[in-house]
PDB file of C-alpha atoms in Angstrom:
ATOM      1  CA  MET A   1     140.027 -32.479-113.749  1.00 51.00           C
ATOM      2  CA  SER A   2     141.453 -35.993-113.733  1.00 71.00           C
ATOM      3  CA  THR A   3     138.326 -37.459-115.356  1.00 77.00           C
ATOM      4  CA  VAL A   4     138.388 -35.101-118.355  1.00 87.00           C
ATOM      5  CA  SER A   5     140.955 -35.201-121.143  1.00 90.00           C
ATOM      6  CA  GLN A   6     142.128 -31.605-121.649  1.00 93.00           C
ATOM      7  CA  PRO A   7     145.862 -31.853-122.431  1.00 94.00           C
ATOM      8  CA  PHE A   8     147.925 -28.668-122.476  1.00 95.00           C
ATOM      9  CA  GLY A   9     151.408 -29.783-123.505  1.00 96.00           C
ATOM     10  CA  LEU A  10     154.419 -29.526-121.184  1.00 97.00           C
ATOM     11  CA  ARG A  11     153.609 -26.537-118.999  1.00 97.00           C
ATOM     12  CA  PRO A  12     156.535 -25.291-116.864  1.00 97.00           C
ATOM     13  CA  ALA A  13     155.464 -25.572-113.209  1.00 96.00           C
ATOM     14  CA  TYR A  14     158.591 -24.641-111.263  1.00 95.00           C
ATOM     15  CA  SER A  15     162.353 -24.857-111.170  1.00 93.00           C
ATOM     16  CA  PRO A  16     164.181 -26.265-108.140  1.00 89.00           C
ATOM     17  CA  SER A  17     166.884 -23.659-108.855  1.00 82.00           C
ATOM     18  CA  GLY A  18     164.450 -20.759-108.407  1.00 87.00           C
ATOM     19  CA  VAL A  19     162.633 -19.108-111.297  1.00 88.00           C
ATOM     20  CA  VAL A  20     161.645 -20.468-114.712  1.00 91.00           C
ATOM     21  CA  ARG A  21     163.379 -18.078-117.121  1.00 91.00           C
ATOM     22  CA  PRO A  22     162.981 -18.687-120.848  1.00 95.00           C
ATOM     23  CA  THR A  23     166.144 -18.381-122.926  1.00 96.00           C
ATOM     24  CA  ALA A  24     166.251 -16.470-126.212  1.00 97.00           C
ATOM     25  CA  TYR A  25     167.057 -18.415-129.384  1.00 97.00           C
ATOM     26  CA  THR A  26     165.984 -17.912-132.974  1.00 97.00           C
ATOM     27  CA  ILE A  27     163.776 -19.664-135.523  1.00 97.00           C
ATOM     28  CA  LEU A  28     164.767 -19.793-139.164  1.00 96.00           C
ATOM     29  CA  THR A  29     162.543 -17.398-141.133  1.00 95.00           C
ATOM     30  CA  GLY A  30     160.149 -19.452-143.233  1.00 95.00           C
ATOM     31  CA  TYR A  31     160.455 -22.498-140.906  1.00 97.00           C
ATOM     32  CA  ALA A  32     157.746 -24.794-142.276  1.00 97.00           C
ATOM     33  CA  SER A  33     156.177 -26.247-139.095  1.00 96.00           C
ATOM     34  CA  ASN A  34     153.890 -24.766-136.471  1.00 97.00           C
ATOM     35  CA  ILE A  35     155.414 -24.484-133.005  1.00 98.00           C
ATOM     36  CA  LEU A  36     152.903 -23.977-130.199  1.00 98.00           C
ATOM     37  CA  GLN A  37     153.313 -22.827-126.617  1.00 98.00           C
ATOM     38  CA  ASN A  38     154.315 -25.687-124.266  1.00 98.00           C
ATOM     39  CA  GLN A  39     155.453 -27.858-127.194  1.00 97.00           C
ATOM     40  CA  PRO A  40     158.867 -29.571-126.894  1.00 97.00           C
ATOM     41  CA  VAL A  41     161.559 -28.024-129.070  1.00 98.00           C
ATOM     42  CA  LYS A  42     165.113 -28.919-130.001  1.00 97.00           C
ATOM     43  CA  ILE A  43     168.115 -27.105-131.394  1.00 97.00           C
ATOM     44  CA  GLY A  44     168.654 -28.064-135.030  1.00 95.00           C
ATOM     45  CA  THR A  45     172.031 -28.586-136.667  1.00 94.00           C
ATOM     46  CA  ASP A  46     171.854 -24.973-137.882  1.00 95.00           C
ATOM     47  CA  GLY A  47     171.511 -23.711-134.276  1.00 95.00           C
ATOM     48  CA  THR A  48     167.862 -22.657-134.585  1.00 97.00           C
ATOM     49  CA  VAL A  49     164.805 -23.793-132.634  1.00 98.00           C
ATOM     50  CA  GLN A  50     162.758 -26.552-134.269  1.00 97.00           C
ATOM     51  CA  ALA A  51     159.757 -28.634-133.247  1.00 97.00           C
ATOM     52  CA  ALA A  52     160.876 -31.870-131.569  1.00 96.00           C
ATOM     53  CA  ALA A  53     159.306 -35.033-132.962  1.00 94.00           C
ATOM     54  CA  ILE A  54     158.296 -37.953-130.737  1.00 91.00           C
ATOM     55  CA  GLY A  55     161.460 -39.594-129.463  1.00 88.00           C
ATOM     56  CA  ASP A  56     163.739 -36.623-130.263  1.00 92.00           C
ATOM     57  CA  ARG A  57     166.026 -35.301-127.570  1.00 93.00           C
ATOM     58  CA  PHE A  58     164.902 -31.764-126.767  1.00 96.00           C
ATOM     59  CA  ILE A  59     165.979 -28.747-124.703  1.00 96.00           C
ATOM     60  CA  GLY A  60     162.661 -27.620-123.263  1.00 96.00           C
ATOM     61  CA  THR A  61     159.388 -26.093-124.379  1.00 98.00           C
ATOM     62  CA  PHE A  62     158.453 -23.226-126.631  1.00 98.00           C
ATOM     63  CA  GLN A  63     157.061 -20.244-124.716  1.00 98.00           C
ATOM     64  CA  GLY A  64     156.602 -17.637-127.446  1.00 97.00           C
ATOM     65  CA  VAL A  65     158.197 -15.618-130.206  1.00 98.00           C
ATOM     66  CA  GLU A  66     158.657 -12.058-131.355  1.00 97.00           C
ATOM     67  CA  PHE A  67     159.707 -10.944-134.819  1.00 97.00           C
ATOM     68  CA  THR A  68     159.436  -8.135-137.338  1.00 97.00           C
ATOM     69  CA  ASP A  69     156.964  -8.996-140.111  1.00 94.00           C
ATOM     70  CA  SER A  70     157.175  -8.084-143.791  1.00 91.00           C
ATOM     71  CA  ASP A  71     155.330  -4.787-143.098  1.00 94.00           C
ATOM     72  CA  GLY A  72     157.985  -3.748-140.557  1.00 95.00           C
ATOM     73  CA  ARG A  73     155.716  -4.294-137.538  1.00 97.00           C
ATOM     74  CA  ARG A  74     157.008  -6.032-134.434  1.00 97.00           C
ATOM     75  CA  ARG A  75     154.865  -9.080-133.630  1.00 97.00           C
ATOM     76  CA  VAL A  76     154.648 -10.999-130.359  1.00 97.00           C
ATOM     77  CA  SER A  77     152.918 -14.384-130.255  1.00 97.00           C
ATOM     78  CA  ASN A  78     152.692 -17.581-128.232  1.00 97.00           C
ATOM     79  CA  LYS A  79     152.971 -19.600-131.484  1.00 97.00           C
ATOM     80  CA  TRP A  80     155.110 -19.785-134.588  1.00 97.00           C
ATOM     81  CA  THR A  81     152.928 -20.191-137.655  1.00 96.00           C
ATOM     82  CA  ALA A  82     154.317 -22.555-140.305  1.00 96.00           C
ATOM     83  CA  SER A  83     156.235 -20.768-143.086  1.00 96.00           C
ATOM     84  CA  GLN A  84     156.075 -17.413-141.263  1.00 95.00           C
ATOM     85  CA  VAL A  85     158.548 -14.933-142.735  1.00 95.00           C
ATOM     86  CA  GLY A  86     160.171 -12.319-140.544  1.00 95.00           C
ATOM     87  CA  THR A  87     163.400 -10.743-139.388  1.00 97.00           C
ATOM     88  CA  ASP A  88     164.939 -10.323-135.941  1.00 97.00           C
ATOM     89  CA  VAL A  89     163.184 -13.519-134.798  1.00 97.00           C
ATOM     90  CA  VAL A  90     163.521 -14.201-131.060  1.00 98.00           C
ATOM     91  CA  ALA A  91     162.090 -17.495-129.779  1.00 98.00           C
ATOM     92  CA  TYR A  92     161.702 -17.981-126.026  1.00 98.00           C
ATOM     93  CA  VAL A  93     162.387 -21.511-124.817  1.00 98.00           C
ATOM     94  CA  THR A  94     162.734 -23.144-121.398  1.00 96.00           C
ATOM     95  CA  LEU A  95     166.263 -24.513-121.128  1.00 94.00           C
ATOM     96  CA  ASP A  96     167.064 -25.473-117.535  1.00 93.00           C
ATOM     97  CA  PRO A  97     167.131 -29.311-117.367  1.00 92.00           C
ATOM     98  CA  THR A  98     165.879 -29.219-113.749  1.00 93.00           C
ATOM     99  CA  ILE A  99     162.551 -27.548-114.618  1.00 96.00           C
ATOM    100  CA  VAL A 100     159.520 -29.530-113.503  1.00 97.00           C
ATOM    101  CA  TYR A 101     156.693 -29.562-116.049  1.00 98.00           C
ATOM    102  CA  GLU A 102     153.027 -30.411-115.662  1.00 98.00           C
ATOM    103  CA  VAL A 103     151.488 -32.598-118.355  1.00 98.00           C
ATOM    104  CA  GLN A 104     148.206 -34.480-118.477  1.00 97.00           C
ATOM    105  CA  SER A 105     148.441 -38.251-118.924  1.00 97.00           C
ATOM    106  CA  ASN A 106     146.332 -40.054-121.504  1.00 96.00           C
ATOM    107  CA  ALA A 107     145.690 -42.974-119.109  1.00 96.00           C
ATOM    108  CA  ALA A 108     145.910 -43.796-115.404  1.00 96.00           C
ATOM    109  CA  LEU A 109     149.199 -43.632-113.472  1.00 96.00           C
ATOM    110  CA  THR A 110     150.061 -45.144-110.098  1.00 96.00           C
ATOM    111  CA  VAL A 111     152.626 -44.274-107.411  1.00 97.00           C
ATOM    112  CA  ALA A 112     154.691 -47.243-108.653  1.00 96.00           C
ATOM    113  CA  ASP A 113     155.171 -45.372-111.959  1.00 97.00           C
ATOM    114  CA  ILE A 114     157.381 -42.695-110.346  1.00 97.00           C
ATOM    115  CA  GLY A 115     160.799 -42.812-112.002  1.00 95.00           C
ATOM    116  CA  LYS A 116     159.531 -44.363-115.228  1.00 96.00           C
ATOM    117  CA  GLN A 117     160.188 -42.613-118.504  1.00 96.00           C
ATOM    118  CA  TYR A 118     157.589 -41.835-121.168  1.00 96.00           C
ATOM    119  CA  ASP A 119     157.274 -40.215-124.562  1.00 96.00           C
ATOM    120  CA  LEU A 120     154.569 -37.705-125.413  1.00 96.00           C
ATOM    121  CA  THR A 121     151.631 -38.143-127.756  1.00 95.00           C
ATOM    122  CA  ALA A 122     151.796 -36.884-131.343  1.00 93.00           C
ATOM    123  CA  ILE A 123     152.341 -33.175-131.916  1.00 90.00           C
ATOM    124  CA  THR A 124     148.910 -31.587-131.756  1.00 91.00           C
ATOM    125  CA  GLY A 125     147.521 -28.267-130.723  1.00 93.00           C
ATOM    126  CA  ASN A 126     145.135 -25.438-131.302  1.00 94.00           C
ATOM    127  CA  THR A 127     146.463 -22.884-133.776  1.00 92.00           C
ATOM    128  CA  THR A 128     143.759 -20.398-132.728  1.00 93.00           C
ATOM    129  CA  THR A 129     144.835 -20.292-129.077  1.00 94.00           C
ATOM    130  CA  GLY A 130     148.448 -21.172-129.914  1.00 95.00           C
ATOM    131  CA  LEU A 131     148.568 -23.898-127.243  1.00 96.00           C
ATOM    132  CA  SER A 132     149.936 -27.417-127.525  1.00 97.00           C
ATOM    133  CA  THR A 133     147.609 -30.313-126.665  1.00 96.00           C
ATOM    134  CA  GLN A 134     150.245 -33.015-126.316  1.00 96.00           C
ATOM    135  CA  ALA A 135     149.863 -35.439-123.419  1.00 97.00           C
ATOM    136  CA  LEU A 136     151.985 -37.983-121.572  1.00 97.00           C
ATOM    137  CA  ASP A 137     151.673 -41.256-123.489  1.00 97.00           C
ATOM    138  CA  VAL A 138     151.376 -43.813-120.677  1.00 97.00           C
ATOM    139  CA  ALA A 139     151.651 -46.750-123.114  1.00 96.00           C
ATOM    140  CA  SER A 140     155.102 -45.531-124.219  1.00 94.00           C
ATOM    141  CA  ALA A 141     156.884 -46.330-120.923  1.00 92.00           C
ATOM    142  CA  ALA A 142     160.466 -47.332-121.753  1.00 91.00           C
ATOM    143  CA  ALA A 143     164.050 -46.710-120.720  1.00 87.00           C
ATOM    144  CA  ASN A 144     165.481 -43.611-122.380  1.00 87.00           C
ATOM    145  CA  ALA A 145     162.110 -42.051-123.254  1.00 92.00           C
ATOM    146  CA  SER A 146     161.609 -38.265-123.351  1.00 94.00           C
ATOM    147  CA  VAL A 147     160.389 -37.394-119.848  1.00 96.00           C
ATOM    148  CA  ARG A 148     160.629 -38.928-116.354  1.00 96.00           C
ATOM    149  CA  LEU A 149     157.631 -39.023-114.022  1.00 97.00           C
ATOM    150  CA  ILE A 150     158.495 -37.497-110.634  1.00 97.00           C
ATOM    151  CA  GLY A 151     155.022 -37.082-109.113  1.00 97.00           C
ATOM    152  CA  ILE A 152     151.587 -35.566-109.620  1.00 96.00           C
ATOM    153  CA  THR A 153     150.313 -32.064-109.019  1.00 95.00           C
ATOM    154  CA  ALA A 154     148.571 -31.742-105.651  1.00 93.00           C
ATOM    155  CA  GLY A 155     144.871 -31.025-105.913  1.00 89.00           C
ATOM    156  CA  PRO A 156     141.457 -32.269-104.834  1.00 86.00           C
ATOM    157  CA  ASP A 157     140.615 -33.655-108.285  1.00 89.00           C
ATOM    158  CA  ASN A 158     143.992 -35.153-109.144  1.00 94.00           C
ATOM    159  CA  ASN A 159     144.767 -38.545-107.656  1.00 94.00           C
ATOM    160  CA  TRP A 160     146.900 -41.550-108.520  1.00 95.00           C
ATOM    161  CA  GLY A 161     144.788 -43.997-110.509  1.00 93.00           C
ATOM    162  CA  ASP A 162     142.552 -41.315-112.047  1.00 94.00           C
ATOM    163  CA  THR A 163     142.073 -41.616-115.794  1.00 93.00           C
ATOM    164  CA  TYR A 164     143.798 -38.340-116.764  1.00 95.00           C
ATOM    165  CA  VAL A 165     146.311 -37.373-114.089  1.00 96.00           C
ATOM    166  CA  ILE A 166     148.116 -34.029-114.110  1.00 97.00           C
ATOM    167  CA  ALA A 167     151.630 -35.431-113.784  1.00 97.00           C
ATOM    168  CA  GLN A 168     154.894 -33.720-112.893  1.00 98.00           C
ATOM    169  CA  VAL A 169     157.833 -34.640-115.122  1.00 98.00           C
ATOM    170  CA  GLN A 170     161.362 -33.583-115.981  1.00 96.00           C
ATOM    171  CA  VAL A 171     163.071 -33.910-119.343  1.00 96.00           C
ATOM    172  CA  SER A 172     164.995 -37.196-119.193  1.00 93.00           C
ATOM    173  CA  GLU A 173     166.530 -36.885-122.653  1.00 90.00           C
ATOM    174  CA  HIS A 174     167.637 -33.264-122.516  1.00 92.00           C
ATOM    175  CA  GLN A 175     169.588 -32.333-125.613  1.00 91.00           C
ATOM    176  CA  PHE A 176     172.408 -30.763-123.562  1.00 88.00           C
ATOM    177  CA  VAL A 177     172.634 -33.413-120.801  1.00 86.00           C
ATOM    178  CA  ALA A 178     173.763 -37.057-120.917  1.00 75.00           C
ATOM    179  CA  ASP A 179     171.075 -39.771-120.645  1.00 68.00           C
ATOM    180  CA  LYS A 180     170.217 -41.467-117.380  1.00 64.00           C
ATOM    181  CA  ALA A 181     168.054 -44.514-118.089  1.00 65.00           C
ATOM    182  CA  ALA A 182     166.564 -44.959-114.612  1.00 60.00           C
ATOM    183  CA  ILE A 183     166.494 -43.507-111.120  1.00 58.00           C
TER     184      ILE A 183
END
């Protein structure tokens, strides 16, 4: 797996506090951007969920949405389609700042990189499957970046120094928590 680039966004792996439980928020009807599963999201000034751009502070990742469409049918999806119109919109988002996420790196990482902070690659994804394809941007290492590397996922094909490591990270610039520039 670590020799093939197949990014999958920020996938919740586990929570040190117990169970990963998405929190219910809302998306503004007609919101003009796609939001895909495992894509970082933030709370906008209007209190609704929005896609987080590179470098934005964010609360967690988008896990799905349900809403009533214009025909009165209840829809459930792992993606929000740009400009979708609906009522009773419920967006499910990971919120706990202690959640550990898995994300594939776009270049090699070493043990010495633990504790460093990184941003993610540009917002990309597959609108057919509804899944994000963002990756950890190794070249973006900087203080006060979006996520902090805490380790790699154990596995026979996932080793430090491999080209595309499945890394474990936590949100370092959580929208509801003060910054901590380094460990």
